């Protein structure tokens, strides 16, 4: 590798943002993308680089995200900036180490109110080990509790960056962000590499595409790569033909070639995840004697856990899922394991409890099809463990009532899971109230209850108001362990136990006694939430025994018991019409 930068690379800067969790890395990345006009206003949103649902749900960065920007500096020159936003939680230090391997500099962001924390120091030490140039920045200076001068002295004491050189900025408002970009260009050196040498590129990350195979995210150190080139993975010696290269935007953006100093992606039809190891070196196939590039810091797992499939037949699917996830998560370590109770599974190593939780959730979500299924019958409801969310239809209901009944009507609407909309007084003693209500809660007897609580004075009008996410479950009714589809229903989670108990009690009254005992159960999935037992019709088989040995009576009773057991095995329970109608009246 050349010690000095080639003049052709002087307009390239590769840098990452490192900080403690919740110090504003992702928000700062948003402002940088806005300032460089990398994304259109329609594409911009908060935490735009955090593209995983889990990252948005938890408000943290889990994966490093690289993006290419172009910026016209105050000196009139246009620079190509390759930014990598990194996680801040200690469990994801390996992501930071991978990002640092692809950069020449790092922006160390510190919260103006919290100061330097443990992960700030850890990230700084990682960057120093890699020989990166540090640009210090204090974020959130607009907060009332901000103490930028004190924090600047802390940064100088820990990192050696002069306090007067530490930038003050607010990623939320954009204050000082342009000055940060100017300092990145001034302080961070251009990449050192030889554009005319044979290809050498570091794989700092990778992901799996179902149609194109492994997509390797690379930092090109020497040479160039373009479609049609033959490349070689140095660690395995396997050769592939490049089908596509490009730069990293929100989506992969193809380019004619990637040159020295640039960060981008390479697609070469690699179908086996083990072939594209993070930290490996890509080289030109014909080049020999090339020295592999130094990879990132190896991280040892701290927490170990066993992962087992729910069904034994899913073992191969779990193995494939772990292999694909390991491609995207270099710190995940696993090996086959067998348990007498749980069967075949894997022993996995994680960097911490949060890392373990994230891996399990990513595996679970990775096997969701993402299909939208419209269910108009409870029997069509898929298994609960395959459902991401359930939405139910809502209506916008308008109730016109005398004011004296307003309290009763609002109580009724709230019992039916209503969401208050508005209230308008048409005159002194008449009011119109609007509620958004689940359609399932009003189709049966809501109108009758409304008339009852208002003594007949209230009137109702409603219109369809779209779908909303709801915490609803499917309840199955089992008769002697056999589900009866026609009795299944979908109810809200909060009402499920009371509903199941009421229906089982009603069915016990309505289902006629059989010659054998009948178990009536309400279940959510495999969990039974309520049960009633309908006793058997019993004939007095000992009536003809008047006196004599007691063993004679016992023999007759045992014979009767055995007969009932056989009848239960082959007998069916006839459900009367009234039982199906009872489903509609439960809890009303």
XYZ file of C-alpha atoms in Angstrom:
588
model
C 0.000 0.000 0.000
C 1.347 3.431 -0.903
C 2.254 5.631 2.049
C 1.215 8.888 0.391
C -2.123 9.450 -1.267
C -2.303 9.495 -5.051
C -3.302 12.951 -6.378
C -6.202 11.283 -8.170
C -7.715 10.362 -4.787
C -7.489 13.804 -3.164
C -11.252 14.460 -3.506
C -12.277 11.303 -1.621
C -12.941 11.162 2.121
C -13.961 8.006 3.974
C -15.160 8.571 7.523
C -17.538 7.152 10.117
C -19.499 8.532 13.041
C -18.843 6.919 16.430
C -20.361 7.747 19.807
C -22.076 6.385 22.883
C -25.671 5.178 22.453
C -28.243 7.989 22.131
C -25.701 10.756 21.593
C -27.188 11.672 18.195
C -25.237 9.738 15.529
C -28.219 8.850 13.345
C -29.706 12.345 13.628
C -26.362 13.855 12.591
C -26.270 11.479 9.614
C -29.733 12.746 8.619
C -28.500 16.368 8.638
C -25.426 15.456 6.562
C -27.626 13.800 3.937
C -29.864 16.873 3.821
C -26.935 19.294 3.546
C -25.332 17.339 0.680
C -28.680 16.877 -1.119
C -28.024 13.136 -1.275
C -31.705 12.317 -0.824
C -34.823 14.068 -2.048
C -37.184 15.640 0.521
C -39.609 12.776 -0.174
C -36.960 10.202 0.764
C -35.942 11.940 3.984
C -37.306 10.768 7.310
C -35.971 10.531 10.850
C -33.179 7.931 11.216
C -33.230 7.407 7.451
C -30.207 5.074 7.523
C -31.804 2.813 10.146
C -33.702 0.677 7.657
C -34.528 -2.277 9.926
C -37.894 -2.359 11.718
C -36.088 -3.391 14.905
C -33.866 -0.288 14.776
C -36.866 2.014 14.514
C -38.847 0.151 17.182
C -35.998 0.263 19.708
C -34.600 3.658 18.659
C -31.054 2.303 18.314
C -28.637 1.532 15.482
C -27.938 -2.191 15.176
C -26.185 -2.376 11.801
C -23.541 -0.083 10.351
C -24.931 1.768 7.340
C -22.751 3.182 4.568
C -23.861 5.868 2.113
C -22.049 7.915 -0.542
C -22.456 11.702 -0.630
C -21.173 14.494 -2.854
C -20.408 17.876 -1.302
C -19.227 21.160 -2.822
C -16.868 22.683 -0.312
C -16.350 26.361 0.432
C -13.096 26.153 -1.531
C -15.143 25.466 -4.660
C -14.042 21.816 -4.993
C -16.485 18.889 -5.080
C -15.669 15.989 -2.774
C -16.913 12.403 -2.648
C -17.730 11.572 0.977
C -18.337 7.998 2.069
C -20.107 8.002 5.441
C -20.633 5.006 7.713
C -23.104 5.420 10.600
C -22.228 2.994 13.407
C -24.055 1.532 16.439
C -23.411 2.929 19.910
C -24.390 0.039 22.197
C -21.530 -1.988 23.653
C -23.039 -5.226 22.279
C -22.387 -3.985 18.725
C -18.740 -2.947 19.073
C -17.859 -5.417 16.290
C -19.895 -3.289 13.858
C -17.783 -0.270 14.815
C -14.535 -2.184 14.320
C -15.619 -3.227 10.806
C -16.533 0.348 9.881
C -13.219 1.718 11.116
C -11.317 -0.698 8.870
C -12.833 1.007 5.807
C -12.118 4.612 6.899
C -9.289 7.115 7.303
C -11.055 9.208 9.917
C -13.830 9.241 12.496
C -16.152 11.912 13.826
C -16.330 11.360 17.595
C -19.694 12.714 18.778
C -20.252 13.505 22.464
C -23.502 14.629 24.103
C -23.181 18.195 25.457
C -25.104 17.313 28.615
C -23.766 13.810 29.364
C -20.118 14.171 28.408
C -17.740 11.322 27.624
C -19.141 7.917 28.575
C -17.821 4.370 28.495
C -18.645 3.573 24.881
C -17.262 6.951 23.746
C -13.879 6.013 25.188
C -14.071 2.467 23.810
C -14.812 3.727 20.276
C -11.992 6.268 20.498
C -9.517 3.541 21.469
C -10.696 1.399 18.545
C -10.185 4.313 16.145
C -6.733 5.072 17.590
C -5.675 1.430 17.153
C -6.611 1.678 13.467
C -4.616 4.912 13.119
C -7.632 7.033 12.199
C -7.727 10.846 12.332
C -10.235 12.020 14.962
C -12.573 14.982 14.504
C -14.237 15.925 17.796
C -17.815 17.227 17.901
C -20.145 18.143 20.755
C -23.805 17.521 19.917
C -27.035 18.863 21.474
C -25.566 22.259 22.394
C -29.093 23.701 22.096
C -30.247 21.861 25.245
C -30.775 24.017 28.372
C -28.527 21.664 30.380
C -25.731 21.664 27.788
C -22.192 22.328 29.061
C -20.100 22.382 25.862
C -17.011 24.056 27.355
C -16.658 21.446 30.108
C -17.213 18.593 27.638
C -14.649 20.085 25.228
C -12.049 19.959 28.017
C -13.014 16.313 28.707
C -12.485 15.466 25.031
C -9.092 17.206 25.040
C -8.039 15.323 28.182
C -9.071 11.902 26.824
C -8.314 12.152 23.086
C -5.728 14.894 22.791
C -7.892 16.895 20.376
C -7.535 20.569 21.385
C -10.661 21.933 23.086
C -10.778 24.929 20.721
C -10.822 22.561 17.725
C -13.835 20.602 19.003
C -16.927 21.654 17.044
C -20.188 22.671 18.707
C -23.285 21.559 16.834
C -26.934 20.567 17.081
C -27.853 17.661 14.834
C -31.529 18.352 15.521
C -31.503 21.955 14.235
C -28.565 21.674 11.830
C -26.415 24.189 13.741
C -22.709 23.721 12.944
C -23.209 20.728 10.627
C -21.690 22.462 7.592
C -18.664 23.459 9.659
C -18.300 19.774 10.574
C -18.204 18.780 6.893
C -15.553 21.411 6.189
C -13.450 20.134 9.075
C -13.831 16.527 7.869
C -12.427 17.578 4.497
C -9.624 19.588 6.110
C -8.603 17.166 8.877
C -9.209 13.664 7.478
C -6.641 12.653 4.848
C -7.639 11.235 1.458
C -7.251 7.459 1.093
C -3.775 6.062 0.473
C -3.799 3.630 -2.412
C -2.471 2.945 -5.906
C -5.100 3.156 -8.689
C -2.702 1.433 -11.130
C -1.854 -1.559 -8.931
C -3.698 -4.917 -9.075
C -7.048 -4.985 -7.296
C -7.121 -5.298 -3.517
C -10.370 -4.586 -1.659
C -11.417 -5.191 1.948
C -14.846 -6.768 2.613
C -16.101 -4.783 5.624
C -19.689 -6.032 5.479
C -21.953 -8.206 3.369
C -25.572 -9.218 2.975
C -27.528 -11.901 1.191
C -29.876 -11.184 -1.708
C -32.293 -13.963 -2.612
C -31.853 -13.360 -6.344
C -28.249 -12.192 -6.687
C -26.550 -14.096 -3.893
C -23.948 -12.472 -1.650
C -23.574 -8.688 -1.965
C -20.123 -7.787 -0.606
C -19.645 -4.258 0.736
C -16.035 -3.334 0.041
C -13.455 -0.602 0.453
C -11.219 -0.641 -2.644
C -7.622 -0.033 -1.524
C -5.661 -0.589 -4.747
C -6.655 -0.926 -8.380
C -10.204 -1.005 -9.665
C -13.023 -3.475 -10.259
C -15.710 -3.480 -12.938
C -18.330 -5.897 -14.320
C -16.741 -8.747 -16.245
C -13.541 -8.829 -14.134
C -12.402 -12.107 -12.597
C -11.817 -11.752 -8.859
C -10.486 -14.067 -6.175
C -11.270 -14.389 -2.459
C -7.805 -14.551 -0.928
C -8.752 -16.710 2.087
C -10.442 -19.449 0.052
C -8.863 -19.003 -3.385
C -12.288 -19.253 -5.060
C -12.720 -17.230 -8.262
C -15.843 -15.487 -9.547
C -16.815 -13.153 -12.364
C -18.097 -9.744 -11.292
C -21.622 -9.048 -12.533
C -22.231 -5.638 -10.930
C -20.465 -2.945 -8.921
C -21.782 0.324 -7.548
C -21.992 2.830 -4.741
C -24.124 2.734 -1.635
C -27.136 5.004 -1.460
C -30.447 4.121 0.191
C -30.495 1.411 -2.463
C -27.619 -0.104 -4.418
C -26.722 2.239 -7.284
C -24.751 0.565 -10.133
C -21.596 2.246 -11.512
C -19.295 1.394 -14.451
C -16.435 0.701 -12.007
C -15.121 1.163 -8.476
C -11.644 2.635 -8.116
C -9.023 2.915 -5.394
C -10.187 4.747 -2.286
C -13.882 4.241 -3.021
C -16.474 2.428 -0.899
C -19.190 0.410 -2.648
C -20.530 -3.033 -3.348
C -19.579 -5.989 -5.533
C -21.944 -8.694 -6.828
C -20.222 -11.752 -8.277
C -22.799 -14.534 -8.154
C -21.521 -15.943 -4.859
C -24.267 -18.316 -3.702
C -22.626 -19.799 -0.611
C -22.539 -17.497 2.373
C -19.320 -19.042 3.705
C -17.411 -17.860 0.611
C -17.676 -14.115 1.367
C -16.192 -13.732 4.825
C -16.169 -10.312 6.389
C -12.558 -9.161 6.740
C -11.423 -11.134 3.677
C -9.572 -9.520 0.772
C -10.829 -9.388 -2.809
C -8.026 -9.524 -5.365
C -7.637 -9.731 -9.115
C -7.784 -13.395 -10.141
C -4.532 -13.278 -12.159
C -2.512 -11.420 -9.478
C -0.193 -13.546 -7.346
C 1.769 -12.843 -4.191
C -0.585 -10.102 -2.959
C -0.510 -9.462 0.758
C -4.010 -9.724 2.339
C -5.351 -6.553 3.881
C -5.549 -6.422 7.676
C -9.116 -7.090 8.788
C -11.013 -5.656 11.696
C -10.709 -6.505 15.392
C -11.895 -9.969 16.331
C -14.534 -9.935 19.084
C -15.125 -12.853 21.445
C -18.687 -13.821 22.438
C -19.663 -13.233 26.066
C -23.112 -14.858 26.265
C -23.978 -18.369 25.073
C -27.430 -19.742 24.400
C -29.025 -22.706 22.663
C -31.364 -22.082 19.713
C -33.764 -24.868 18.755
C -36.509 -24.987 16.112
C -40.092 -25.403 17.322
C -40.571 -28.279 14.872
C -37.814 -30.835 14.292
C -38.403 -30.580 10.512
C -37.328 -26.910 10.617
C -33.739 -27.737 11.618
C -32.358 -27.281 8.081
C -34.241 -23.989 7.692
C -32.787 -22.725 10.983
C -29.299 -23.769 9.886
C -29.675 -21.875 6.598
C -31.096 -18.820 8.393
C -28.158 -18.736 10.833
C -25.675 -18.983 7.957
C -27.295 -16.038 6.153
C -27.484 -13.995 9.340
C -23.827 -14.708 10.144
C -22.966 -13.251 6.740
C -24.583 -10.011 7.916
C -23.372 -10.328 11.516
C -19.740 -11.396 11.776
C -19.803 -11.741 15.582
C -22.475 -14.458 15.603
C -20.858 -17.830 16.327
C -22.777 -21.112 16.289
C -22.181 -24.847 16.249
C -24.539 -27.863 16.175
C -25.837 -29.109 19.519
C -28.158 -31.920 20.576
C -30.505 -31.991 23.544
C -32.455 -35.028 24.770
C -35.477 -32.830 25.494
C -35.274 -30.322 22.617
C -33.725 -32.375 19.825
C -31.295 -30.916 17.280
C -30.331 -27.264 17.538
C -27.390 -24.900 17.750
C -25.138 -23.509 20.469
C -24.742 -19.792 19.720
C -22.349 -17.182 21.084
C -23.409 -13.531 21.421
C -21.717 -10.316 22.536
C -24.381 -9.559 25.132
C -28.014 -10.012 26.088
C -29.220 -7.290 23.707
C -27.268 -8.898 20.872
C -28.916 -12.248 21.684
C -32.387 -10.662 21.714
C -31.758 -8.912 18.379
C -30.470 -12.096 16.699
C -33.490 -14.125 17.843
C -35.894 -11.452 16.614
C -34.121 -11.108 13.254
C -34.290 -14.883 12.755
C -37.986 -14.882 13.642
C -38.812 -11.979 11.350
C -36.682 -13.344 8.541
C -39.140 -16.190 8.041
C -42.217 -14.023 7.865
C -43.493 -14.010 4.320
C -44.814 -10.468 4.534
C -47.999 -11.538 2.758
C -51.258 -9.721 3.431
C -54.033 -12.195 4.225
C -57.679 -11.128 4.354
C -59.565 -13.295 6.861
C -63.352 -13.316 6.717
C -63.813 -16.520 8.705
C -62.047 -17.511 11.959
C -61.186 -20.900 10.464
C -58.937 -19.126 7.915
C -56.772 -17.545 10.627
C -53.138 -18.771 10.285
C -51.164 -20.007 13.337
C -50.426 -17.244 15.830
C -46.632 -17.688 15.609
C -46.708 -16.788 11.885
C -48.638 -13.532 12.324
C -46.781 -10.204 12.534
C -49.802 -7.944 13.072
C -53.580 -8.206 12.886
C -55.754 -5.345 11.711
C -59.515 -5.117 12.106
C -62.085 -2.866 10.397
C -63.230 0.272 12.223
C -66.202 2.568 11.749
C -66.672 6.238 12.563
C -69.896 6.374 14.573
C -71.926 9.547 15.228
C -74.410 9.425 18.115
C -77.022 12.137 18.558
C -78.447 12.187 22.092
C -79.946 14.369 24.815
C -77.179 15.607 27.130
C -78.539 13.772 30.173
C -77.617 10.385 28.628
C -74.136 11.454 27.506
C -72.331 9.694 30.390
C -74.055 6.352 29.751
C -73.318 6.510 26.019
C -69.635 7.356 26.513
C -69.321 4.479 28.988
C -70.916 2.104 26.439
C -68.534 3.245 23.682
C -65.495 2.823 25.918
C -66.618 -0.699 26.898
C -66.700 -1.491 23.178
C -63.087 -0.282 22.717
C -64.155 3.042 21.253
C -61.694 5.883 20.521
C -63.151 9.298 21.287
C -63.323 11.599 18.270
C -65.244 14.787 18.934
C -68.253 16.302 20.731
C -70.513 19.061 19.370
C -73.426 20.719 21.151
C -76.163 21.293 18.563
C -78.299 23.083 21.131
C -78.476 23.383 24.874
C -79.853 19.876 25.518
C -78.698 17.953 22.427
C -75.190 16.813 21.689
C -73.487 14.847 18.910
C -70.506 12.687 19.829
C -68.150 10.843 17.440
C -66.314 7.603 18.290
C -64.135 5.286 16.240
C -65.280 1.759 17.046
C -64.231 -1.741 15.917
C -66.883 -3.059 13.524
C -66.978 -6.347 15.448
C -68.147 -4.487 18.557
C -71.216 -2.832 17.005
C -72.664 -5.262 14.456
C -74.642 -7.384 16.917
C -76.338 -5.526 19.751
C -74.675 -2.126 20.012
C -77.745 -0.339 18.640
C -80.047 -2.129 21.109
C -77.766 -1.257 24.026
C -77.591 2.344 22.828
C -81.372 2.610 22.797
C -81.535 1.003 26.218
C -79.075 3.358 27.964
C -80.696 6.404 26.349
C -84.307 5.275 26.876
C -84.810 5.284 23.139
C -83.797 8.907 22.520
C -80.310 8.392 20.984
C -79.791 7.822 17.261
C -76.808 6.225 15.523
C -75.122 6.712 12.163
C -71.764 5.234 11.130
C -69.430 4.908 8.152
C -66.420 2.738 7.307
C -63.169 4.188 8.686
C -60.427 1.817 7.475
C -58.349 -0.798 9.308
C -56.449 -0.399 12.557
C -54.022 -2.716 14.325
C -55.736 -4.637 17.114
C -54.739 -7.059 19.860
C -57.177 -9.785 18.851
C -56.924 -13.576 19.155
C -58.711 -16.583 17.753
C -60.561 -18.752 20.278
C -61.280 -22.369 19.318
C -63.928 -24.518 20.969
C -62.945 -28.158 21.497
C -65.420 -30.949 22.200
C -63.530 -33.934 23.593
C -60.360 -32.503 22.065
C -61.839 -32.044 18.571
C -62.134 -28.425 17.336
C -65.535 -27.272 16.063
C -64.801 -24.721 13.322
C -68.254 -23.177 13.381
C -67.842 -22.216 17.056
C -64.451 -20.495 16.566
C -64.404 -16.731 16.880
C -62.004 -13.791 16.996
C -62.156 -11.581 20.090
C -59.993 -8.966 21.791
C -57.252 -10.287 24.051
C -58.634 -8.481 27.117
C -62.013 -10.218 26.763
C -60.739 -13.632 25.709
C -60.751 -15.408 29.101
C -64.161 -14.143 30.179
C -65.580 -14.865 26.741
C -64.206 -18.427 26.716
C -65.575 -19.165 30.205
C -69.042 -17.778 29.356
C -69.300 -19.728 26.108
C -68.205 -22.997 27.729
C -70.877 -22.500 30.418
C -73.569 -21.795 27.801
C -72.573 -24.799 25.705
C -72.802 -27.022 28.770
C -76.434 -25.942 29.137
C -77.274 -26.344 25.440
C -75.461 -29.536 24.417
C -77.569 -32.544 25.413
C -75.990 -35.193 27.611
C -74.413 -38.133 25.817
C -73.815 -41.676 26.905
C -70.270 -40.594 27.691
C -68.627 -37.611 29.361
C -67.999 -34.568 27.131
C -65.161 -32.075 27.781
C -65.995 -28.569 26.517
C -62.864 -26.425 26.219
C -61.984 -22.951 24.952
C -58.415 -22.606 23.685
C -56.138 -19.937 22.230
C -53.719 -21.873 20.060
C -52.576 -24.798 22.206
C -53.414 -23.082 25.505
C -56.748 -24.042 27.116
C -58.266 -21.003 28.829
C -61.614 -22.422 30.048
C -63.280 -25.804 30.532
C -66.639 -27.283 31.441
C -67.484 -30.985 31.701
C -70.830 -32.328 30.567
C -71.595 -35.438 32.607
C -72.717 -38.687 30.961
C -76.191 -40.190 31.046
C -75.877 -42.996 33.549
C -78.008 -46.084 33.744
C -78.343 -47.757 37.131
C -76.836 -51.120 36.133
C -76.846 -52.362 39.727
C -80.609 -51.995 40.187
C -81.209 -55.709 39.524
C -78.669 -56.696 42.179
C -80.503 -57.089 45.456
C -78.076 -58.408 47.959
C -75.368 -60.868 47.146
C -71.612 -60.355 46.863
C -70.345 -56.770 46.399
C -67.951 -57.985 43.694
C -70.978 -58.571 41.426
C -71.889 -54.849 41.587
C -68.274 -53.826 41.038
C -68.060 -56.053 37.978
C -71.176 -54.427 36.472
C -69.864 -50.903 37.168
C -66.480 -51.712 35.610
C -68.218 -53.146 32.556
C -70.277 -49.961 32.247
C -67.166 -47.809 32.635
C -65.352 -49.726 29.885
C -68.353 -49.400 27.548
C -68.477 -45.632 28.052
C -64.758 -45.414 27.346
C -65.242 -47.218 24.002
C -68.213 -45.000 23.117
C -66.154 -41.885 23.812
C -63.508 -43.095 21.359
C -65.917 -43.675 18.478
C -68.856 -41.455 19.437
C -69.584 -37.988 18.087
C -71.185 -35.054 19.868
C -74.180 -33.540 18.119
C -74.249 -29.759 18.567
C -77.740 -28.248 18.433
C -78.539 -25.109 16.434
C -79.004 -23.084 19.630
C -75.347 -23.629 20.519
C -74.153 -21.823 17.384
C -76.446 -18.894 18.128
C -75.037 -18.760 21.673
C -71.679 -17.665 20.236
C -73.283 -14.403 19.139
C -74.776 -13.703 22.569
C -71.781 -14.308 24.798
C -70.801 -11.297 26.881
C -73.670 -9.218 25.544
